[in-house]
PDB file of C-alpha atoms in Angstrom:
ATOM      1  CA  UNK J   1      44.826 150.701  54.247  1.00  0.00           C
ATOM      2  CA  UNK J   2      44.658 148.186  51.156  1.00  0.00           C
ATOM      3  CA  UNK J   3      46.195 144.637  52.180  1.00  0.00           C
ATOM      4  CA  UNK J   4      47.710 143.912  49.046  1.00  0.00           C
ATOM      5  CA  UNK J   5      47.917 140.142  48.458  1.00  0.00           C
ATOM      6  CA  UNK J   6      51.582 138.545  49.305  1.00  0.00           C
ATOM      7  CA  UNK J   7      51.917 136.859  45.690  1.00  0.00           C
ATOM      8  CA  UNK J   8      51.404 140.403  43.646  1.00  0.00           C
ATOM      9  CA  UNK J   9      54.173 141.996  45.625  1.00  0.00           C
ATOM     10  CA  UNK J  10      58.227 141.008  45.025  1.00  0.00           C
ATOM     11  CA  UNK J  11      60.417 139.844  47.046  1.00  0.00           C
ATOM     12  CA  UNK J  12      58.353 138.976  48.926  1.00  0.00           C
ATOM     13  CA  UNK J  13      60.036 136.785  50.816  1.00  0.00           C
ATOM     14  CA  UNK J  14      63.329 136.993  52.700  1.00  0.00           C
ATOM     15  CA  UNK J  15      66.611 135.940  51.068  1.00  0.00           C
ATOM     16  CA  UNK J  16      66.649 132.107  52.307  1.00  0.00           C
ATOM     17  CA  UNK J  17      69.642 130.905  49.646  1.00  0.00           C
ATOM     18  CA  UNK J  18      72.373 131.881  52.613  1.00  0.00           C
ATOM     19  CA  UNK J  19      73.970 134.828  50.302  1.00  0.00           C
ATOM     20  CA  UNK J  20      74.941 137.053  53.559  1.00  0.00           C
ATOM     21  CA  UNK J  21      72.398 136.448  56.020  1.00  0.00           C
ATOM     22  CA  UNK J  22      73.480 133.575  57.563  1.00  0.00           C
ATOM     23  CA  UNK J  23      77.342 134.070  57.687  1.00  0.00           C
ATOM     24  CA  UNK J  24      76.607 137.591  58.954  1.00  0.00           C
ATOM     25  CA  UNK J  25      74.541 135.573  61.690  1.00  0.00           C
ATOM     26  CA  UNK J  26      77.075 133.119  62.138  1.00  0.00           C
ATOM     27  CA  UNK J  27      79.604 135.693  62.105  1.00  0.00           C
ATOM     28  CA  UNK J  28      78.163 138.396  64.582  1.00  0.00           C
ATOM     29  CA  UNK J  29      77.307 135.768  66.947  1.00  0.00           C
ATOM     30  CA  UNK J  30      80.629 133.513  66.991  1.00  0.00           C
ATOM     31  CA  UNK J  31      82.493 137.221  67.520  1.00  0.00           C
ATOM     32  CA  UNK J  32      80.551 137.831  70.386  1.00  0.00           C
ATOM     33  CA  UNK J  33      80.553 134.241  72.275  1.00  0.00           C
ATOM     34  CA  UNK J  34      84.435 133.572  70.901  1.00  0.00           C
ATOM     35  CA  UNK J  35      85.709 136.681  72.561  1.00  0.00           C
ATOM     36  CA  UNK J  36      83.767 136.353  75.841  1.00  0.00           C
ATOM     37  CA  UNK J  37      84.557 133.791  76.702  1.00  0.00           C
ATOM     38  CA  UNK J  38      88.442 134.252  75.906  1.00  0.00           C
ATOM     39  CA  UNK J  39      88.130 137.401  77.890  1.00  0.00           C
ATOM     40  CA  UNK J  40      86.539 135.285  80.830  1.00  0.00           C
ATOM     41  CA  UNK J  41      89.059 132.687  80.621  1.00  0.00           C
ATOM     42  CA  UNK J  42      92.105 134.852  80.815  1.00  0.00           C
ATOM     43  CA  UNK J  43      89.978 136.867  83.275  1.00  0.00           C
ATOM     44  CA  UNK J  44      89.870 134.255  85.297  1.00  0.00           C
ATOM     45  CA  UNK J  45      93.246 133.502  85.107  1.00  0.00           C
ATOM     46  CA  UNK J  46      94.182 136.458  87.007  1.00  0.00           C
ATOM     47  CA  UNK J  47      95.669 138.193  84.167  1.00  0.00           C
ATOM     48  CA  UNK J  48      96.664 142.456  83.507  1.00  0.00           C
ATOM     49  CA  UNK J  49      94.025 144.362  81.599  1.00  0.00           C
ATOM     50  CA  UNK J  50      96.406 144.766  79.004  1.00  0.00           C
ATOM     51  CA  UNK J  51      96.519 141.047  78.424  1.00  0.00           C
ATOM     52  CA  UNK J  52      93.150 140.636  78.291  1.00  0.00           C
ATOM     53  CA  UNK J  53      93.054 142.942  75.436  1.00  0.00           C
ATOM     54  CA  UNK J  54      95.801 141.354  73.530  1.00  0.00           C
ATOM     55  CA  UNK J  55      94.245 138.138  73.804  1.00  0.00           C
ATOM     56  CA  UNK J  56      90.711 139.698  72.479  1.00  0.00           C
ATOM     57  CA  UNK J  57      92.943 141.497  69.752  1.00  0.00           C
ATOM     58  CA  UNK J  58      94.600 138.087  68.427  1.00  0.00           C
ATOM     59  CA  UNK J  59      91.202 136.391  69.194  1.00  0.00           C
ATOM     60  CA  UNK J  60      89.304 138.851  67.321  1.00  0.00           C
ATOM     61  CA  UNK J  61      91.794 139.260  63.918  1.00  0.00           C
ATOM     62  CA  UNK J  62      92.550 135.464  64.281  1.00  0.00           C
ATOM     63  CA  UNK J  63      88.567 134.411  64.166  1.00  0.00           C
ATOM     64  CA  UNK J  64      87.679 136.665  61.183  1.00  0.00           C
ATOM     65  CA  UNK J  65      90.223 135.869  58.862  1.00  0.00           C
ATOM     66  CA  UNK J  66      89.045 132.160  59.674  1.00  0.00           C
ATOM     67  CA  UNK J  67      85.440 132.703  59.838  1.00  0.00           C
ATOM     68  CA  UNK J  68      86.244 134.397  56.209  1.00  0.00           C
ATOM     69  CA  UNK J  69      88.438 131.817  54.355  1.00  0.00           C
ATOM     70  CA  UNK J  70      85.917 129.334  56.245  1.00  0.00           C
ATOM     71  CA  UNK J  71      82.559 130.931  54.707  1.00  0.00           C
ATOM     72  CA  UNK J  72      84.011 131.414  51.469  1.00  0.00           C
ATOM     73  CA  UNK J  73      85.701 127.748  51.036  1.00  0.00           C
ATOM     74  CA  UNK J  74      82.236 126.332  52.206  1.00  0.00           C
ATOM     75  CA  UNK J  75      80.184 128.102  49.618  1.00  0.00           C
ATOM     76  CA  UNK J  76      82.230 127.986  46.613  1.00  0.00           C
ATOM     77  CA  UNK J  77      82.764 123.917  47.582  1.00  0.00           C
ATOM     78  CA  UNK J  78      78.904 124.078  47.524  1.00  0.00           C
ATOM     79  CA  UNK J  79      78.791 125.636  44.303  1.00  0.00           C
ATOM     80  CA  UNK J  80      81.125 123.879  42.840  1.00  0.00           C
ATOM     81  CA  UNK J  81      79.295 120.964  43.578  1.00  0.00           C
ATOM     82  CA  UNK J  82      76.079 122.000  42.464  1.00  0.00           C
ATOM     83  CA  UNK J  83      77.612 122.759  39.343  1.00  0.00           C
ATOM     84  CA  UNK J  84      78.932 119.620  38.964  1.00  0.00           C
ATOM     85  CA  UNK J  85      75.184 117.914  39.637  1.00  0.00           C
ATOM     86  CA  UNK J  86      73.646 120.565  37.383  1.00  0.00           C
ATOM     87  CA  UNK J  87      75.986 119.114  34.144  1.00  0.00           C
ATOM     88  CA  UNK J  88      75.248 115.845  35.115  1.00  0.00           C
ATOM     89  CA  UNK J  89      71.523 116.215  35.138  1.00  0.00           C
ATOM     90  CA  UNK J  90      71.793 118.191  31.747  1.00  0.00           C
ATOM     91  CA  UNK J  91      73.884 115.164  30.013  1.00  0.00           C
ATOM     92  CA  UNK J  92      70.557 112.888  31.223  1.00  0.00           C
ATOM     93  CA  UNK J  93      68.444 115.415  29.823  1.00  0.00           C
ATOM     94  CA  UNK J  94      70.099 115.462  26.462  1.00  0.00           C
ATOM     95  CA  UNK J  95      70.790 111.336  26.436  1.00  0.00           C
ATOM     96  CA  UNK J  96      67.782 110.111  27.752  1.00  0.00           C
ATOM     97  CA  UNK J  97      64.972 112.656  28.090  1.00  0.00           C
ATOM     98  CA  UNK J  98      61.994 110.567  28.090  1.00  0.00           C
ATOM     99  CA  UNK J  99      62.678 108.450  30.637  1.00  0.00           C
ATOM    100  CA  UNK J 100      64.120 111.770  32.866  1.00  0.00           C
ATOM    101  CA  UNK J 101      60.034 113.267  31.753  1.00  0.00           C
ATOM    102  CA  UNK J 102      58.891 110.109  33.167  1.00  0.00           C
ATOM    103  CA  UNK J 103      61.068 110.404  36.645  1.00  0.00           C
ATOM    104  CA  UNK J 104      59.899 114.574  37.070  1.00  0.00           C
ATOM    105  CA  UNK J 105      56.266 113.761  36.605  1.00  0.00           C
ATOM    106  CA  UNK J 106      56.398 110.976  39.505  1.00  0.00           C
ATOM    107  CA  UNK J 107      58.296 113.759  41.481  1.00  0.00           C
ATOM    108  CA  UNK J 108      55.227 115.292  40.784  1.00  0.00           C
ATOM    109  CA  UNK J 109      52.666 112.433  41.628  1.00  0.00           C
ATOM    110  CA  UNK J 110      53.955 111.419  44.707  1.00  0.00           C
ATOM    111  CA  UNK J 111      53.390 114.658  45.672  1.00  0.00           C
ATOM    112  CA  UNK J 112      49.467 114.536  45.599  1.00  0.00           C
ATOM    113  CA  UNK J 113      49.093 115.629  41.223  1.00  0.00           C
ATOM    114  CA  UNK J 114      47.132 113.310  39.727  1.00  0.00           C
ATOM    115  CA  UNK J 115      49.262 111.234  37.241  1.00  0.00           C
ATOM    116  CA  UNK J 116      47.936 112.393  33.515  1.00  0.00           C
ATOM    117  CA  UNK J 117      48.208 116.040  34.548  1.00  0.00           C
ATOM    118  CA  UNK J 118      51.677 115.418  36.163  1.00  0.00           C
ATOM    119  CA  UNK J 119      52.347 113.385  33.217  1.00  0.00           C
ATOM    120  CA  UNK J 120      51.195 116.490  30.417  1.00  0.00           C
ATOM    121  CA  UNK J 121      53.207 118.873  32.219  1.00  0.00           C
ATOM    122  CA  UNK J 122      55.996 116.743  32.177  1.00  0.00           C
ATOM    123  CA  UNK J 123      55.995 116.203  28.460  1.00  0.00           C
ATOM    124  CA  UNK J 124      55.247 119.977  27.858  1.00  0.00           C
ATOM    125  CA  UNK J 125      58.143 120.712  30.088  1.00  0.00           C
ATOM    126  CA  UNK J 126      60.401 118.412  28.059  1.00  0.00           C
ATOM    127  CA  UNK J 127      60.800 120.496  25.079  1.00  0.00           C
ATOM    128  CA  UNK J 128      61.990 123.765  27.058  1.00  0.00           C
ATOM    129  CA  UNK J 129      64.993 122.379  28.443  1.00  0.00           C
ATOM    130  CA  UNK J 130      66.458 124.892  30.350  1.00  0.00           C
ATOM    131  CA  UNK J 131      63.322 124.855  32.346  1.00  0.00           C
ATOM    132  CA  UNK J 132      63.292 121.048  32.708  1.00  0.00           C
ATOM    133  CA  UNK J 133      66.757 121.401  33.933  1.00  0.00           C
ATOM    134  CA  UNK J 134      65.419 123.816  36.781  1.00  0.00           C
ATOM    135  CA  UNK J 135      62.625 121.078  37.632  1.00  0.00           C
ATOM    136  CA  UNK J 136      64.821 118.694  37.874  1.00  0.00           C
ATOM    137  CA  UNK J 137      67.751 119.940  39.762  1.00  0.00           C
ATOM    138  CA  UNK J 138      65.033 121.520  42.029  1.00  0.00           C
ATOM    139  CA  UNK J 139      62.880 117.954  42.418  1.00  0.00           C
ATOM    140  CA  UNK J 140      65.543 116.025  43.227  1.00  0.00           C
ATOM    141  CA  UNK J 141      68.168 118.140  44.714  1.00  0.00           C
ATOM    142  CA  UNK J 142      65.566 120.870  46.569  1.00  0.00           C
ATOM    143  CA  UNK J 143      67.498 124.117  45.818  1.00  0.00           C
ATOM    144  CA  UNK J 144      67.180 126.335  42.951  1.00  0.00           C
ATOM    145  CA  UNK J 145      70.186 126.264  40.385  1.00  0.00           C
ATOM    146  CA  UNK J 146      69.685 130.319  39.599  1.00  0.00           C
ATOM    147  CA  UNK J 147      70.007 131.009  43.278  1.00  0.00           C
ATOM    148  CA  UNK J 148      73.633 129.942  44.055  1.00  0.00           C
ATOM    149  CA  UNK J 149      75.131 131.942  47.190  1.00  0.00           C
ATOM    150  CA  UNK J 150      78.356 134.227  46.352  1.00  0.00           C
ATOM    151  CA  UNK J 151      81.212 132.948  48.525  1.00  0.00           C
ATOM    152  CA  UNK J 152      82.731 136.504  48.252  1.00  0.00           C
ATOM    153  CA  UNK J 153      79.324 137.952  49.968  1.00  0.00           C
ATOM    154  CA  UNK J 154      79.303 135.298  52.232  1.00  0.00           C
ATOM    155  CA  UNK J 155      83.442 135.817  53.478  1.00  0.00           C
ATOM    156  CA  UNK J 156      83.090 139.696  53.678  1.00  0.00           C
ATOM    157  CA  UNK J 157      79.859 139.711  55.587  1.00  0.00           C
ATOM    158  CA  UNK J 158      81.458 136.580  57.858  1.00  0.00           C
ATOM    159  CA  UNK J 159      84.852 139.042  58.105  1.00  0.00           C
ATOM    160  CA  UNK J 160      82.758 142.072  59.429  1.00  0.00           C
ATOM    161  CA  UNK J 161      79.670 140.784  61.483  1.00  0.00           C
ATOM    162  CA  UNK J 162      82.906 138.563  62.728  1.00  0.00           C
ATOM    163  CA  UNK J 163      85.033 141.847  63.860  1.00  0.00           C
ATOM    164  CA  UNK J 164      82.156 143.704  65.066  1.00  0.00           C
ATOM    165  CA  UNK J 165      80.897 141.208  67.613  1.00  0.00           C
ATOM    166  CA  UNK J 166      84.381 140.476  68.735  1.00  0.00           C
ATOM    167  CA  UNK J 167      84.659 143.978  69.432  1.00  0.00           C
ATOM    168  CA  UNK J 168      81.977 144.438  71.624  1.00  0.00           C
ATOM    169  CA  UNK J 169      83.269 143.243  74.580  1.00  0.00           C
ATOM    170  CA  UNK J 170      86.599 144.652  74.457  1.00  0.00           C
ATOM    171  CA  UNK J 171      85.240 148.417  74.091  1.00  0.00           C
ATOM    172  CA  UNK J 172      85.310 149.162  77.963  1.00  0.00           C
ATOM    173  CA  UNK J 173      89.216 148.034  77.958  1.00  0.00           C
ATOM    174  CA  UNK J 174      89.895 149.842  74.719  1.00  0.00           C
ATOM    175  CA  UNK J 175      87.615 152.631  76.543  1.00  0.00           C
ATOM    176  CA  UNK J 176      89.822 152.618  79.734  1.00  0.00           C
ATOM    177  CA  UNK J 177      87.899 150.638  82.140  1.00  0.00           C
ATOM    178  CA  UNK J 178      89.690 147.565  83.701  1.00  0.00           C
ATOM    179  CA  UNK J 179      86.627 145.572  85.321  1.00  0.00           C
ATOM    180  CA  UNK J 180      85.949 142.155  83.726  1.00  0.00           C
ATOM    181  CA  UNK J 181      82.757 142.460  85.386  1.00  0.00           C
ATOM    182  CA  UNK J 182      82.109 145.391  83.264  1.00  0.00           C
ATOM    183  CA  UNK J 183      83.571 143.379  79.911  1.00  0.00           C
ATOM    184  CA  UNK J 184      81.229 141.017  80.645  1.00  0.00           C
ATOM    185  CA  UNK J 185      78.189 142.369  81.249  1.00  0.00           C
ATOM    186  CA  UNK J 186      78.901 144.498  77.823  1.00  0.00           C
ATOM    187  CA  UNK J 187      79.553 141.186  75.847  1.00  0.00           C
ATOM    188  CA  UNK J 188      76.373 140.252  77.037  1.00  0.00           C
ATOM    189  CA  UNK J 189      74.243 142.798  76.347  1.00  0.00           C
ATOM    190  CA  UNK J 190      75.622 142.780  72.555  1.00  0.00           C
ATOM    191  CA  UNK J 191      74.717 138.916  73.112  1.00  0.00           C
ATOM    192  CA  UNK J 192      71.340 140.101  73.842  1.00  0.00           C
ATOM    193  CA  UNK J 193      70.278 142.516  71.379  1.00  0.00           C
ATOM    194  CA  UNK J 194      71.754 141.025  68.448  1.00  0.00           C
ATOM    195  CA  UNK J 195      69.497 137.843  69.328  1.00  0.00           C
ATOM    196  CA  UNK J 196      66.924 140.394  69.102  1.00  0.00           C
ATOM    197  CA  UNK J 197      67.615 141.737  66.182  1.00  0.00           C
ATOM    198  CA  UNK J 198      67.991 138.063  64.129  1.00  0.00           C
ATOM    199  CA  UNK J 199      64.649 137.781  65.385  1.00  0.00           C
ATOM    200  CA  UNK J 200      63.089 139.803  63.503  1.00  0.00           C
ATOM    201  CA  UNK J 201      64.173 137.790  60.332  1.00  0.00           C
ATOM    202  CA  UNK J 202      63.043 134.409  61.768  1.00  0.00           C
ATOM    203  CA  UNK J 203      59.370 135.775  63.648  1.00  0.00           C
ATOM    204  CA  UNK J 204      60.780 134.633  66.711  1.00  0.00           C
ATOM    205  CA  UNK J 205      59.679 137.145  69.558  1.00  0.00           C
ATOM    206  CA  UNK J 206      62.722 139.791  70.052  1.00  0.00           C
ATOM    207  CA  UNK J 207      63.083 138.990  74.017  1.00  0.00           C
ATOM    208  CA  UNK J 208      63.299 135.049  73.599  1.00  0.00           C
ATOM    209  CA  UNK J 209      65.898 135.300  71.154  1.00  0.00           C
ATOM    210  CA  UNK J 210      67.667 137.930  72.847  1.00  0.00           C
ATOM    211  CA  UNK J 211      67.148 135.876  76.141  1.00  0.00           C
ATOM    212  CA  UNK J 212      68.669 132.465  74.111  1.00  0.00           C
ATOM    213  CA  UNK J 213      71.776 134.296  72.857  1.00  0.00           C
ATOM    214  CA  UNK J 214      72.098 135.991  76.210  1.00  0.00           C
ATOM    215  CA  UNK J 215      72.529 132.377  78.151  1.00  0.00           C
ATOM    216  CA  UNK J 216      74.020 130.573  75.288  1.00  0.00           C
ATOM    217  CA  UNK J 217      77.277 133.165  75.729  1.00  0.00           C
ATOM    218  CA  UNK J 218      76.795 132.794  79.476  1.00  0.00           C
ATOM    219  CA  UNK J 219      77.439 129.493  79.636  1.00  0.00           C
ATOM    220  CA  UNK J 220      80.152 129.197  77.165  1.00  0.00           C
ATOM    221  CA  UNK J 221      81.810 132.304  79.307  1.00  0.00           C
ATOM    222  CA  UNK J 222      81.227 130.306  82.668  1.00  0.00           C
ATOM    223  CA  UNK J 223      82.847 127.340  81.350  1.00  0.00           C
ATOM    224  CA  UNK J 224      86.080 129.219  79.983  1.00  0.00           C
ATOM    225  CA  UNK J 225      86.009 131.104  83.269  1.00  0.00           C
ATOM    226  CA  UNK J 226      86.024 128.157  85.475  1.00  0.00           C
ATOM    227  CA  UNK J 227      88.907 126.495  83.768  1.00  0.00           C
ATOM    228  CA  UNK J 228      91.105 130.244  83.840  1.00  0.00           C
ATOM    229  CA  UNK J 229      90.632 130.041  87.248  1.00  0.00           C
ATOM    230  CA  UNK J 230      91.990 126.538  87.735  1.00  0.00           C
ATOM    231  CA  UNK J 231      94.762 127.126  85.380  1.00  0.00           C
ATOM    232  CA  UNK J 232      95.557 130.314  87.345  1.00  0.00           C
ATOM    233  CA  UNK J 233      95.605 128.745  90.664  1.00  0.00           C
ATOM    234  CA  UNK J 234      97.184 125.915  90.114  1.00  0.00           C
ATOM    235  CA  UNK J 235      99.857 128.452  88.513  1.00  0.00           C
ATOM    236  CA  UNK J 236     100.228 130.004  91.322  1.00  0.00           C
ATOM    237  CA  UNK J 237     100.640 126.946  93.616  1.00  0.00           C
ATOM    238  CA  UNK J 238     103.534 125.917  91.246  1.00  0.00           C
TER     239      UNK J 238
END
């Protein structure tokens, strides 16, 4: 089998810019931890099965409209201010582009180019100024301008990655079962494997990020748990 070389293949790379991958993250992951541990608390309260699912209904509908309207206000303030940059680096560009030549090819040498070939490319640079825009924003702001993150992408796959891990633990209620025990260890192993699967984007081996997910929810679900417990007995001493 031919190993073709990484730089004559596209895409190469995986999508970095934030466009769904990390709100689905995000999403999937805050489902999961939110409503186990609101099913341990109440669980620990001494609650009805049928509360516990009402509370991981609300919980679950209540977190992904905000995880939603929270992804997409974040990214389109993002873009919005990128844009804003952007026009503000063009206007130098069009008022003052020799000295803004000047500033991208000492980008350039401080970076290790020696300074009459960062200097050249500079100049040459200069007279396509769309490009020298790119350089610029990319030099002194580190992202790419063409690669802006769409804040509807970013709600929707927040919304649903949201919902789904929300859902996980609640199937054995919604399924009939009535041990929290059983909720529990279901949230967890959803904790689990979607560690694993994330991953598999980041290199990371699959059990070690299953394994961090796995006691991240744990402890956030022991916490909640301890203080339902309080609540509930001190409830029941009043």
């Amino acid at each position: 089998m031919t190993d073709t070389p990484a730089a004559l293949r596209e895409a190469h790379h995986a999508d970095v810019s934030g466009g769904w991958l990390r709100p689905a993250v995000f999403g999937a992951m805050d489902g999961l931890v939110t409503n186990i541990a609101l099913i341990a608390g109440v669980g620990g309260g001494g609650v009805s099965p049928h509360n516990i699912v009402l509370t991981g209904v609300a919980g679950l509908v209540a977190g992904a409209i905000s995880m939603a309207l929270g992804e997409y206000t974040s990214v389109r303030s993002a873009n919005e201010q990128l844009a804003a940059e952007v026009a503000k680096e063009r206007r130098e560009l069009e008022r003052h582009p020799e000295a803004e030549a000047r500033e991208l090819a000492q980008h350039w040498v401080a970076r290790g180019l020696p300074e009459e070939l960062a200097t050249q490319v500079a100049e040459a640079v200069r007279h396509n100024p769309e490009q020298a825009l790119r350089m610029h924003i990319q030099e002194e702001l580190g992202v790419d301008p063409d690669e802006r993150p769409d804040p509807w992408t970013a709600a929707f796959s927040s919304f649903l990655c949201f919902s789904v891990g929300a859902l996980v633990p609640l199937l054995p209620y919604l399924l009939g079962a009535t041990s929290l025990a059983l909720a529990l260890a279901v949230g967890g192993l959803g904790l689990f494997v979607a560690g694993a699967i994330v991953s598999r984007f980041t290199n990371r081996r699959w059990w070690s990020g299953g394994l961090r997910q796995l006691l991240l929810g744990a402890a956030a679900a022991a916490a909640t748990y301890l203080i339902g417990t309080l609540i509930g007995v001190q409830g029941g001493l009043g």
